[in-house]
Amino acid sequence: MKKSVIFPFALALTLGFMASCQNDDSDFSAYTLTGASTDDDDDDEAAVTDTIYIAFSGTRATVSGDSRGVVSATGADVTVSDSVSSRGLVLVLGGSATDGSLLVYRSKKYTIQLNGVSLTNQDGPAINNQCGKSLYVVCAEGTTSTLTDGPAYAERTYDQKGTLFSEGQIYFSGAGTLVVNANSKNGIASDDYITIDHPVTINVVTTLTGTNGVKANDGLFVNGGTLTVDVASDGGRGLRSEARTVIAGGTVTISTSGDCLIEEADGVRDTTSAACIKSDSLFTMSGGTLTMTSTGDGGKCIRCSENIEFSGGTLVAKTLGGNDVGKPKALKSDKGIIVSGGSFTATVLKSWACDNGSESDDPADHLTVVGTPSSAQIQKRSVVIVY
């Protein structure tokens, strides 16, 4: 078994950097209750909150509580245009629509409360947030809300990248359940970062023509709750972060069943493997439970461009696909795989369970074990480490 030491100050710097980037809006419990914006502290208007109720019914929507006239509805397609006021805003969604949507233009933070709503948009996102500030999505306790996009999106002048799309950060909380069905693009997508807090439950399913379950441009943070992602598309990813990925708690279960996606352009062939998690920067896990299963050809559980650092919780990664086109890996990192605590299990049917880029034939050289685990079995196709 290979042992090495990570300098404490380096680890502290890494954790400090992640905390400083994530925590600018991480304590949002008061906001979700009031909807009050804190962008303009000296503006008395920010202390006033508008609560607007939107009830969907078939192909129609009924709006109440809109004293400022910022909401318009065409059938069940609802648009909120509130780009001037600093007043707090809470949108409460209920009912069911077979062909409806919510499109929001706003310059300040606001809250969407999902109160058992079922919203299907036949030609685009169910919810599209065109606000670059924080969006707080609260799933009301004891309710289950369902968002579904269409099999093809109509051409628009604004971005529409998934069933639930936001230009700004998304924070999920509440004690209810959210089900997201992605038939064309991403299930949940943000051009900023995404935070999931306890005790919310989120289930995301993408079809053969979908792409990623949850996609964030600037980071993905799971602090608690229950997140289940099932991706069926070739080359699809359960969680896709173009920056760092942090799992600090909760229960996360991800499965991918697609094979490699093969694309050719100008005579150049590009192969993309399906992956439960694809992170373009550091992946860290310090708590919670993460269970991943990839069954397609060349599939991977974690594919990371930087270090994979596991220090606590329970991680189970199983890759069961073949290697006809791509090379399956349970964990693949371009820099390093570092295990220092918790319970860590990685298995693969073919190829290497853990791959840190080493050319060594010794499985112990394909990851770094810090400290002294209570048990460790490190083989090419199976790694089990318990502290």
mmCIF file of C-alpha atoms in Angstrom:
data_model
loop_
_atom_site.group_PDB
_atom_site.id
_atom_site.type_symbol
_atom_site.label_atom_id
_atom_site.label_comp_id
_atom_site.label_asym_id
_atom_site.label_seq_id
_atom_site.Cartn_x
_atom_site.Cartn_y
_atom_site.Cartn_z
ATOM 1 C CA MET A 1 0.000 0.000 0.000
ATOM 2 C CA LYS A 2 1.348 3.395 -0.971
ATOM 3 C CA LYS A 3 1.422 6.067 1.714
ATOM 4 C CA SER A 4 2.266 9.730 1.488
ATOM 5 C CA VAL A 5 1.673 12.971 3.332
ATOM 6 C CA ILE A 6 -0.213 16.061 2.178
ATOM 7 C CA PHE A 7 1.131 19.225 3.722
ATOM 8 C CA PRO A 8 -1.511 20.604 6.142
ATOM 9 C CA PHE A 9 -1.066 24.202 5.030
ATOM 10 C CA ALA A 10 -1.736 23.289 1.392
ATOM 11 C CA LEU A 11 -4.908 21.459 2.316
ATOM 12 C CA ALA A 12 -6.013 24.371 4.487
ATOM 13 C CA LEU A 13 -5.472 26.812 1.639
ATOM 14 C CA THR A 14 -7.545 24.648 -0.679
ATOM 15 C CA LEU A 15 -10.424 24.355 1.785
ATOM 16 C CA GLY A 16 -10.264 28.063 2.581
ATOM 17 C CA PHE A 17 -10.435 28.988 -1.091
ATOM 18 C CA MET A 18 -13.464 26.780 -1.633
ATOM 19 C CA ALA A 19 -15.257 28.209 1.394
ATOM 20 C CA SER A 20 -14.623 31.809 0.375
ATOM 21 C CA CYS A 21 -15.971 31.196 -3.115
ATOM 22 C CA GLN A 22 -19.032 29.296 -1.983
ATOM 23 C CA ASN A 23 -20.145 31.208 1.089
ATOM 24 C CA ASP A 24 -20.987 34.577 -0.465
ATOM 25 C CA ASP A 25 -24.652 33.548 -0.477
ATOM 26 C CA SER A 26 -24.650 30.221 1.369
ATOM 27 C CA ASP A 27 -26.706 31.353 4.390
ATOM 28 C CA PHE A 28 -30.011 32.067 2.708
ATOM 29 C CA SER A 29 -32.574 30.765 5.212
ATOM 30 C CA ALA A 30 -33.892 34.225 6.045
ATOM 31 C CA TYR A 31 -34.120 35.214 2.409
ATOM 32 C CA THR A 32 -36.239 32.245 1.378
ATOM 33 C CA LEU A 33 -38.787 33.200 3.998
ATOM 34 C CA THR A 34 -39.010 36.884 3.051
ATOM 35 C CA GLY A 35 -37.764 37.176 -0.505
ATOM 36 C CA ALA A 36 -36.069 40.440 0.500
ATOM 37 C CA SER A 37 -33.114 41.522 -1.598
ATOM 38 C CA THR A 38 -29.900 42.512 0.152
ATOM 39 C CA ASP A 39 -28.293 44.049 -2.921
ATOM 40 C CA ASP A 40 -29.146 47.600 -1.820
ATOM 41 C CA ASP A 41 -28.781 47.800 1.952
ATOM 42 C CA ASP A 42 -29.710 51.488 2.092
ATOM 43 C CA ASP A 43 -32.855 51.103 0.035
ATOM 44 C CA ASP A 44 -35.933 50.918 2.269
ATOM 45 C CA GLU A 45 -37.845 49.372 -0.606
ATOM 46 C CA ALA A 46 -35.697 46.214 -0.277
ATOM 47 C CA ALA A 47 -37.428 45.458 3.058
ATOM 48 C CA VAL A 48 -40.789 45.143 1.289
ATOM 49 C CA THR A 49 -41.664 41.779 -0.198
ATOM 50 C CA ASP A 50 -44.179 40.981 -2.902
ATOM 51 C CA THR A 51 -45.618 37.474 -2.813
ATOM 52 C CA ILE A 52 -47.248 36.531 -6.103
ATOM 53 C CA TYR A 53 -49.247 33.337 -6.577
ATOM 54 C CA ILE A 54 -49.326 31.610 -9.964
ATOM 55 C CA ALA A 55 -51.813 28.765 -10.319
ATOM 56 C CA PHE A 56 -51.554 26.637 -13.467
ATOM 57 C CA SER A 57 -54.534 24.761 -14.861
ATOM 58 C CA GLY A 58 -54.219 22.861 -18.137
ATOM 59 C CA THR A 59 -53.317 25.495 -20.704
ATOM 60 C CA ARG A 60 -54.083 28.507 -18.534
ATOM 61 C CA ALA A 61 -52.534 30.313 -15.578
ATOM 62 C CA THR A 62 -54.179 32.496 -12.946
ATOM 63 C CA VAL A 63 -52.150 35.182 -11.173
ATOM 64 C CA SER A 64 -52.964 36.784 -7.821
ATOM 65 C CA GLY A 65 -51.122 39.198 -5.539
ATOM 66 C CA ASP A 66 -49.493 41.101 -8.402
ATOM 67 C CA SER A 67 -50.095 44.641 -7.159
ATOM 68 C CA ARG A 68 -47.405 46.153 -9.406
ATOM 69 C CA GLY A 69 -48.473 44.482 -12.646
ATOM 70 C CA VAL A 70 -45.165 42.724 -13.333
ATOM 71 C CA VAL A 71 -46.703 39.408 -14.408
ATOM 72 C CA SER A 72 -48.313 38.618 -17.750
ATOM 73 C CA ALA A 73 -49.752 35.334 -19.000
ATOM 74 C CA THR A 74 -50.440 34.010 -22.467
ATOM 75 C CA GLY A 75 -52.305 30.796 -21.931
ATOM 76 C CA ALA A 76 -50.135 28.979 -19.395
ATOM 77 C CA ASP A 77 -46.925 30.727 -20.459
ATOM 78 C CA VAL A 78 -46.151 33.202 -17.681
ATOM 79 C CA THR A 79 -43.617 36.038 -17.922
ATOM 80 C CA VAL A 80 -42.383 38.113 -14.983
ATOM 81 C CA SER A 81 -40.727 41.437 -15.903
ATOM 82 C CA ASP A 82 -39.361 43.061 -12.752
ATOM 83 C CA SER A 83 -36.028 44.629 -13.657
ATOM 84 C CA VAL A 84 -36.395 47.973 -11.863
ATOM 85 C CA SER A 85 -37.762 47.460 -8.359
ATOM 86 C CA SER A 86 -35.588 46.495 -5.367
ATOM 87 C CA ARG A 87 -38.547 45.001 -3.529
ATOM 88 C CA GLY A 88 -38.270 41.398 -2.455
ATOM 89 C CA LEU A 89 -40.114 38.886 -4.590
ATOM 90 C CA VAL A 90 -41.501 35.428 -3.893
ATOM 91 C CA LEU A 91 -43.262 33.522 -6.671
ATOM 92 C CA VAL A 92 -45.449 30.692 -5.402
ATOM 93 C CA LEU A 93 -46.227 28.102 -8.078
ATOM 94 C CA GLY A 94 -49.068 25.599 -7.844
ATOM 95 C CA GLY A 95 -51.447 23.603 -10.029
ATOM 96 C CA SER A 96 -50.701 21.722 -13.229
ATOM 97 C CA ALA A 97 -50.068 22.758 -16.834
ATOM 98 C CA THR A 98 -49.740 20.475 -19.843
ATOM 99 C CA ASP A 99 -48.178 23.220 -21.961
ATOM 100 C CA GLY A 100 -46.915 26.099 -19.872
ATOM 101 C CA SER A 101 -43.780 27.810 -18.608
ATOM 102 C CA LEU A 102 -42.337 30.475 -16.333
ATOM 103 C CA LEU A 103 -39.915 33.071 -17.729
ATOM 104 C CA VAL A 104 -38.455 35.642 -15.315
ATOM 105 C CA TYR A 105 -36.603 38.886 -15.998
ATOM 106 C CA ARG A 106 -35.337 40.504 -12.799
ATOM 107 C CA SER A 107 -32.257 42.423 -11.609
ATOM 108 C CA LYS A 108 -32.375 41.351 -7.936
ATOM 109 C CA LYS A 109 -32.374 38.101 -5.989
ATOM 110 C CA TYR A 110 -35.725 36.382 -5.601
ATOM 111 C CA THR A 111 -37.423 33.158 -4.531
ATOM 112 C CA ILE A 112 -39.517 30.592 -6.355
ATOM 113 C CA GLN A 113 -41.549 28.387 -4.029
ATOM 114 C CA LEU A 114 -42.671 25.135 -5.621
ATOM 115 C CA ASN A 115 -45.930 24.220 -3.959
ATOM 116 C CA GLY A 116 -46.805 20.899 -5.600
ATOM 117 C CA VAL A 117 -46.736 22.331 -9.131
ATOM 118 C CA SER A 118 -46.598 20.159 -12.261
ATOM 119 C CA LEU A 119 -45.316 22.190 -15.195
ATOM 120 C CA THR A 120 -44.628 20.880 -18.706
ATOM 121 C CA ASN A 121 -43.374 23.048 -21.547
ATOM 122 C CA GLN A 122 -43.701 21.338 -24.924
ATOM 123 C CA ASP A 123 -41.079 23.488 -26.682
ATOM 124 C CA GLY A 124 -38.626 24.762 -24.073
ATOM 125 C CA PRO A 125 -37.694 24.996 -20.384
ATOM 126 C CA ALA A 126 -40.376 24.681 -17.750
ATOM 127 C CA ILE A 127 -38.665 27.452 -15.737
ATOM 128 C CA ASN A 128 -36.239 29.916 -17.306
ATOM 129 C CA ASN A 129 -34.577 32.468 -15.009
ATOM 130 C CA GLN A 130 -32.999 35.310 -16.962
ATOM 131 C CA CYS A 131 -31.802 37.005 -13.778
ATOM 132 C CA GLY A 132 -28.043 36.985 -13.172
ATOM 133 C CA LYS A 133 -28.529 37.219 -9.406
ATOM 134 C CA SER A 134 -29.350 34.420 -6.985
ATOM 135 C CA LEU A 135 -32.422 32.275 -7.503
ATOM 136 C CA TYR A 136 -33.682 30.514 -4.388
ATOM 137 C CA VAL A 137 -35.803 27.461 -5.178
ATOM 138 C CA VAL A 138 -37.766 26.296 -2.141
ATOM 139 C CA CYS A 139 -39.640 22.985 -2.313
ATOM 140 C CA ALA A 140 -42.571 23.308 0.090
ATOM 141 C CA GLU A 141 -42.668 20.692 2.825
ATOM 142 C CA GLY A 142 -44.827 17.669 2.100
ATOM 143 C CA THR A 143 -45.206 18.491 -1.623
ATOM 144 C CA THR A 144 -43.870 16.976 -4.839
ATOM 145 C CA SER A 145 -43.335 19.268 -7.820
ATOM 146 C CA THR A 146 -42.554 18.105 -11.359
ATOM 147 C CA LEU A 147 -40.864 20.058 -14.144
ATOM 148 C CA THR A 148 -40.687 18.682 -17.708
ATOM 149 C CA ASP A 149 -39.268 20.166 -20.886
ATOM 150 C CA GLY A 150 -40.163 19.393 -24.505
ATOM 151 C CA PRO A 151 -38.382 17.066 -26.943
ATOM 152 C CA ALA A 152 -37.218 20.094 -28.964
ATOM 153 C CA TYR A 153 -36.810 23.773 -28.077
ATOM 154 C CA ALA A 154 -38.248 26.602 -30.123
ATOM 155 C CA GLU A 155 -35.709 29.209 -31.206
ATOM 156 C CA ARG A 156 -35.554 32.174 -28.812
ATOM 157 C CA THR A 157 -33.411 35.271 -28.363
ATOM 158 C CA TYR A 158 -32.433 34.221 -24.801
ATOM 159 C CA ASP A 159 -30.583 31.202 -23.416
ATOM 160 C CA GLN A 160 -32.562 28.074 -22.625
ATOM 161 C CA LYS A 161 -30.233 25.305 -21.544
ATOM 162 C CA GLY A 162 -32.433 22.897 -19.602
ATOM 163 C CA THR A 163 -35.734 22.036 -17.985
ATOM 164 C CA LEU A 164 -34.841 24.403 -15.117
ATOM 165 C CA PHE A 165 -32.340 26.991 -16.325
ATOM 166 C CA SER A 166 -30.879 30.021 -14.570
ATOM 167 C CA GLU A 167 -28.436 32.697 -15.674
ATOM 168 C CA GLY A 168 -27.494 33.192 -12.007
ATOM 169 C CA GLN A 169 -26.816 30.996 -9.006
ATOM 170 C CA ILE A 170 -29.420 28.461 -7.908
ATOM 171 C CA TYR A 171 -29.931 27.490 -4.261
ATOM 172 C CA PHE A 172 -32.193 24.544 -3.532
ATOM 173 C CA SER A 173 -33.770 24.108 -0.110
ATOM 174 C CA GLY A 174 -36.998 23.115 1.601
ATOM 175 C CA ALA A 175 -38.449 19.848 2.851
ATOM 176 C CA GLY A 176 -40.322 18.898 -0.312
ATOM 177 C CA THR A 177 -39.480 16.942 -3.458
ATOM 178 C CA LEU A 178 -38.620 18.162 -6.942
ATOM 179 C CA VAL A 179 -38.770 15.844 -9.968
ATOM 180 C CA VAL A 180 -37.094 17.066 -13.163
ATOM 181 C CA ASN A 181 -37.614 15.334 -16.516
ATOM 182 C CA ALA A 182 -35.151 16.344 -19.242
ATOM 183 C CA ASN A 183 -36.186 15.331 -22.752
ATOM 184 C CA SER A 184 -33.887 17.549 -24.802
ATOM 185 C CA LYS A 185 -31.135 19.309 -22.855
ATOM 186 C CA ASN A 186 -29.942 19.500 -19.249
ATOM 187 C CA GLY A 187 -32.236 18.726 -16.361
ATOM 188 C CA ILE A 188 -31.032 21.587 -14.125
ATOM 189 C CA ALA A 189 -28.542 24.126 -15.458
ATOM 190 C CA SER A 190 -26.950 27.340 -14.209
ATOM 191 C CA ASP A 191 -24.498 29.678 -15.909
ATOM 192 C CA ASP A 192 -23.202 30.354 -12.394
ATOM 193 C CA TYR A 193 -23.061 27.833 -9.537
ATOM 194 C CA ILE A 194 -25.555 25.487 -7.882
ATOM 195 C CA THR A 195 -25.962 24.730 -4.176
ATOM 196 C CA ILE A 196 -28.178 21.971 -2.770
ATOM 197 C CA ASP A 197 -29.037 22.163 0.920
ATOM 198 C CA HIS A 198 -30.860 19.811 3.242
ATOM 199 C CA PRO A 199 -33.466 18.385 3.566
ATOM 200 C CA VAL A 200 -34.671 18.890 -0.022
ATOM 201 C CA THR A 201 -35.144 15.881 -2.319
ATOM 202 C CA ILE A 202 -34.325 16.249 -6.033
ATOM 203 C CA ASN A 203 -34.792 13.543 -8.671
ATOM 204 C CA VAL A 204 -33.492 14.220 -12.188
ATOM 205 C CA VAL A 205 -34.057 11.930 -15.174
ATOM 206 C CA THR A 206 -32.710 12.553 -18.674
ATOM 207 C CA THR A 207 -33.865 10.602 -21.715
ATOM 208 C CA LEU A 208 -31.810 9.231 -24.606
ATOM 209 C CA THR A 209 -31.886 12.684 -26.222
ATOM 210 C CA GLY A 210 -31.005 14.610 -23.052
ATOM 211 C CA THR A 211 -27.521 15.690 -22.004
ATOM 212 C CA ASN A 212 -26.557 16.294 -18.359
ATOM 213 C CA GLY A 213 -28.619 15.774 -15.244
ATOM 214 C CA VAL A 214 -27.302 18.806 -13.327
ATOM 215 C CA LYS A 215 -24.885 21.284 -14.949
ATOM 216 C CA ALA A 216 -23.161 24.289 -13.374
ATOM 217 C CA ASN A 217 -20.627 26.605 -14.965
ATOM 218 C CA ASP A 218 -18.995 27.983 -11.805
ATOM 219 C CA GLY A 219 -19.218 25.144 -9.287
ATOM 220 C CA LEU A 220 -21.516 22.546 -7.793
ATOM 221 C CA PHE A 221 -22.004 22.187 -4.021
ATOM 222 C CA VAL A 222 -24.016 19.489 -2.260
ATOM 223 C CA ASN A 223 -24.340 20.236 1.473
ATOM 224 C CA GLY A 224 -27.236 17.918 2.270
ATOM 225 C CA GLY A 225 -30.566 16.592 1.092
ATOM 226 C CA THR A 226 -31.182 13.728 -1.308
ATOM 227 C CA LEU A 227 -30.150 13.959 -4.954
ATOM 228 C CA THR A 228 -30.871 11.186 -7.460
ATOM 229 C CA VAL A 229 -29.784 11.491 -11.093
ATOM 230 C CA ASP A 230 -30.427 8.956 -13.870
ATOM 231 C CA VAL A 231 -28.897 9.718 -17.285
ATOM 232 C CA ALA A 232 -29.629 7.566 -20.348
ATOM 233 C CA SER A 233 -27.955 9.493 -23.182
ATOM 234 C CA ASP A 234 -24.685 8.539 -24.874
ATOM 235 C CA GLY A 235 -21.910 10.721 -23.487
ATOM 236 C CA GLY A 236 -24.281 12.109 -20.851
ATOM 237 C CA ARG A 237 -23.162 13.202 -17.382
ATOM 238 C CA GLY A 238 -25.053 12.992 -14.126
ATOM 239 C CA LEU A 239 -23.362 16.008 -12.551
ATOM 240 C CA ARG A 240 -21.413 18.328 -14.835
ATOM 241 C CA SER A 241 -19.346 21.129 -13.312
ATOM 242 C CA GLU A 242 -17.096 23.379 -15.348
ATOM 243 C CA ALA A 243 -15.432 24.386 -12.074
ATOM 244 C CA ARG A 244 -15.010 22.648 -8.711
ATOM 245 C CA THR A 245 -17.360 20.037 -7.285
ATOM 246 C CA VAL A 246 -17.867 19.762 -3.516
ATOM 247 C CA ILE A 247 -19.894 17.132 -1.661
ATOM 248 C CA ALA A 248 -20.062 17.845 2.060
ATOM 249 C CA GLY A 249 -23.185 15.912 3.030
ATOM 250 C CA GLY A 250 -26.466 14.423 1.900
ATOM 251 C CA THR A 251 -27.257 11.319 -0.109
ATOM 252 C CA VAL A 252 -26.317 11.386 -3.781
ATOM 253 C CA THR A 253 -27.120 8.520 -6.159
ATOM 254 C CA ILE A 254 -26.125 8.738 -9.823
ATOM 255 C CA SER A 255 -26.437 6.262 -12.680
ATOM 256 C CA THR A 256 -25.502 6.495 -16.349
ATOM 257 C CA SER A 257 -26.415 3.889 -18.957
ATOM 258 C CA GLY A 258 -25.291 5.523 -22.199
ATOM 259 C CA ASP A 259 -22.306 4.484 -24.296
ATOM 260 C CA CYS A 260 -19.620 6.750 -25.711
ATOM 261 C CA LEU A 261 -20.798 9.642 -27.859
ATOM 262 C CA ILE A 262 -18.855 9.683 -31.138
ATOM 263 C CA GLU A 263 -18.804 12.894 -33.190
ATOM 264 C CA GLU A 264 -16.814 13.740 -36.310
ATOM 265 C CA ALA A 265 -16.004 17.200 -37.657
ATOM 266 C CA ASP A 266 -13.578 18.031 -40.463
ATOM 267 C CA GLY A 267 -12.291 14.501 -40.421
ATOM 268 C CA VAL A 268 -11.524 14.596 -36.680
ATOM 269 C CA ARG A 269 -13.204 12.003 -34.488
ATOM 270 C CA ASP A 270 -14.132 12.995 -30.937
ATOM 271 C CA THR A 271 -15.216 10.404 -28.365
ATOM 272 C CA THR A 272 -16.990 11.435 -25.153
ATOM 273 C CA SER A 273 -17.623 8.880 -22.425
ATOM 274 C CA ALA A 274 -20.664 8.972 -20.197
ATOM 275 C CA ALA A 275 -19.809 9.834 -16.591
ATOM 276 C CA CYS A 276 -21.691 10.048 -13.324
ATOM 277 C CA ILE A 277 -19.641 13.144 -12.412
ATOM 278 C CA LYS A 278 -17.538 15.285 -14.751
ATOM 279 C CA SER A 279 -15.600 18.048 -13.029
ATOM 280 C CA ASP A 280 -13.254 20.446 -14.800
ATOM 281 C CA SER A 281 -11.593 21.406 -11.540
ATOM 282 C CA LEU A 282 -11.064 19.995 -8.045
ATOM 283 C CA PHE A 283 -13.466 17.334 -6.763
ATOM 284 C CA THR A 284 -13.714 17.019 -2.988
ATOM 285 C CA MET A 285 -15.892 14.903 -0.721
ATOM 286 C CA SER A 286 -15.851 15.268 3.064
ATOM 287 C CA GLY A 287 -19.199 13.802 4.140
ATOM 288 C CA GLY A 288 -22.472 12.208 3.087
ATOM 289 C CA THR A 289 -23.018 9.223 0.828
ATOM 290 C CA LEU A 290 -22.194 9.098 -2.871
ATOM 291 C CA THR A 291 -23.221 6.021 -4.887
ATOM 292 C CA MET A 292 -22.403 5.896 -8.600
ATOM 293 C CA THR A 293 -23.033 3.244 -11.249
ATOM 294 C CA SER A 294 -22.031 3.518 -14.909
ATOM 295 C CA THR A 295 -23.079 0.656 -17.202
ATOM 296 C CA GLY A 296 -22.362 1.911 -20.739
ATOM 297 C CA ASP A 297 -19.319 1.229 -22.888
ATOM 298 C CA GLY A 298 -16.313 3.247 -21.714
ATOM 299 C CA GLY A 299 -18.309 4.805 -18.873
ATOM 300 C CA LYS A 300 -16.791 6.452 -15.819
ATOM 301 C CA CYS A 301 -18.080 7.271 -12.363
ATOM 302 C CA ILE A 302 -15.876 10.335 -11.802
ATOM 303 C CA ARG A 303 -13.910 12.076 -14.535
ATOM 304 C CA CYS A 304 -11.915 14.984 -13.098
ATOM 305 C CA SER A 305 -9.388 17.358 -14.636
ATOM 306 C CA GLU A 306 -7.820 18.166 -11.253
ATOM 307 C CA ASN A 307 -7.424 16.209 -8.013
ATOM 308 C CA ILE A 308 -10.069 13.877 -6.641
ATOM 309 C CA GLU A 309 -9.806 14.353 -2.870
ATOM 310 C CA PHE A 310 -11.876 12.087 -0.620
ATOM 311 C CA SER A 311 -11.637 12.692 3.138
ATOM 312 C CA GLY A 312 -14.940 11.528 4.636
ATOM 313 C CA GLY A 313 -18.344 9.971 4.109
ATOM 314 C CA THR A 314 -19.080 6.916 1.994
ATOM 315 C CA LEU A 315 -18.184 6.647 -1.686
ATOM 316 C CA VAL A 316 -19.143 3.681 -3.867
ATOM 317 C CA ALA A 317 -18.192 3.775 -7.559
ATOM 318 C CA LYS A 318 -19.047 0.889 -9.888
ATOM 319 C CA THR A 319 -18.257 0.852 -13.613
ATOM 320 C CA LEU A 320 -19.802 -2.145 -15.354
ATOM 321 C CA GLY A 321 -19.471 -1.265 -19.040
ATOM 322 C CA GLY A 322 -17.208 -2.697 -21.713
ATOM 323 C CA ASN A 323 -14.229 -1.167 -23.494
ATOM 324 C CA ASP A 324 -15.120 -1.541 -27.172
ATOM 325 C CA VAL A 325 -14.772 2.208 -27.838
ATOM 326 C CA GLY A 326 -13.738 3.906 -24.595
ATOM 327 C CA LYS A 327 -11.835 2.817 -21.506
ATOM 328 C CA PRO A 328 -14.094 2.445 -18.469
ATOM 329 C CA LYS A 329 -12.766 3.743 -15.145
ATOM 330 C CA ALA A 330 -14.389 4.018 -11.751
ATOM 331 C CA LEU A 331 -12.353 7.155 -10.969
ATOM 332 C CA LYS A 332 -10.207 9.005 -13.509
ATOM 333 C CA SER A 333 -8.171 12.083 -12.582
ATOM 334 C CA ASP A 334 -5.639 14.015 -14.634
ATOM 335 C CA LYS A 335 -3.741 15.009 -11.465
ATOM 336 C CA GLY A 336 -4.275 12.709 -8.494
ATOM 337 C CA ILE A 337 -6.660 10.567 -6.462
ATOM 338 C CA ILE A 338 -6.155 11.181 -2.741
ATOM 339 C CA VAL A 339 -7.959 9.164 -0.043
ATOM 340 C CA SER A 340 -7.602 10.219 3.597
ATOM 341 C CA GLY A 341 -10.772 9.138 5.442
ATOM 342 C CA GLY A 342 -14.233 7.611 5.311
ATOM 343 C CA SER A 343 -15.219 4.532 3.329
ATOM 344 C CA PHE A 344 -13.987 4.359 -0.271
ATOM 345 C CA THR A 345 -14.939 1.642 -2.776
ATOM 346 C CA ALA A 346 -14.121 1.668 -6.490
ATOM 347 C CA THR A 347 -14.682 -1.288 -8.827
ATOM 348 C CA VAL A 348 -14.546 -1.752 -12.597
ATOM 349 C CA LEU A 349 -15.418 -4.657 -14.873
ATOM 350 C CA LYS A 350 -12.544 -3.886 -17.246
ATOM 351 C CA SER A 351 -9.523 -1.542 -17.223
ATOM 352 C CA TRP A 352 -8.428 0.281 -13.999
ATOM 353 C CA ALA A 353 -10.645 1.054 -11.027
ATOM 354 C CA CYS A 354 -8.546 4.129 -10.188
ATOM 355 C CA ASP A 355 -6.487 6.015 -12.763
ATOM 356 C CA ASN A 356 -4.373 9.049 -11.871
ATOM 357 C CA GLY A 357 -2.401 8.974 -15.090
ATOM 358 C CA SER A 358 0.330 6.708 -13.757
ATOM 359 C CA GLU A 359 1.928 4.278 -16.218
ATOM 360 C CA SER A 360 2.823 1.910 -13.380
ATOM 361 C CA ASP A 361 1.542 -1.665 -13.306
ATOM 362 C CA ASP A 362 1.296 -1.456 -9.510
ATOM 363 C CA PRO A 363 -2.321 -0.593 -8.500
ATOM 364 C CA ALA A 364 -1.001 1.206 -5.382
ATOM 365 C CA ASP A 365 0.640 3.801 -7.637
ATOM 366 C CA HIS A 366 -2.718 4.809 -9.116
ATOM 367 C CA LEU A 367 -3.893 6.602 -5.993
ATOM 368 C CA THR A 368 -2.483 8.165 -2.829
ATOM 369 C CA VAL A 369 -3.507 6.883 0.595
ATOM 370 C CA VAL A 370 -2.979 9.331 3.461
ATOM 371 C CA GLY A 371 -2.768 8.138 7.052
ATOM 372 C CA THR A 372 -3.464 4.598 8.203
ATOM 373 C CA PRO A 373 -6.807 3.075 7.206
ATOM 374 C CA SER A 374 -8.263 0.262 9.276
ATOM 375 C CA SER A 375 -8.356 -1.884 6.135
ATOM 376 C CA ALA A 376 -7.174 -1.469 2.561
ATOM 377 C CA GLN A 377 -7.393 -3.714 -0.495
ATOM 378 C CA ILE A 378 -5.871 -2.141 -3.576
ATOM 379 C CA GLN A 379 -6.081 -4.106 -6.801
ATOM 380 C CA LYS A 380 -6.302 -3.132 -10.448
ATOM 381 C CA ARG A 381 -10.053 -3.592 -10.758
ATOM 382 C CA SER A 382 -11.099 -3.205 -7.147
ATOM 383 C CA VAL A 383 -10.072 -0.725 -4.461
ATOM 384 C CA VAL A 384 -11.627 -0.811 -0.984
ATOM 385 C CA ILE A 385 -10.283 1.503 1.726
ATOM 386 C CA VAL A 386 -11.929 2.017 5.118
ATOM 387 C CA TYR A 387 -10.739 4.309 7.903
#
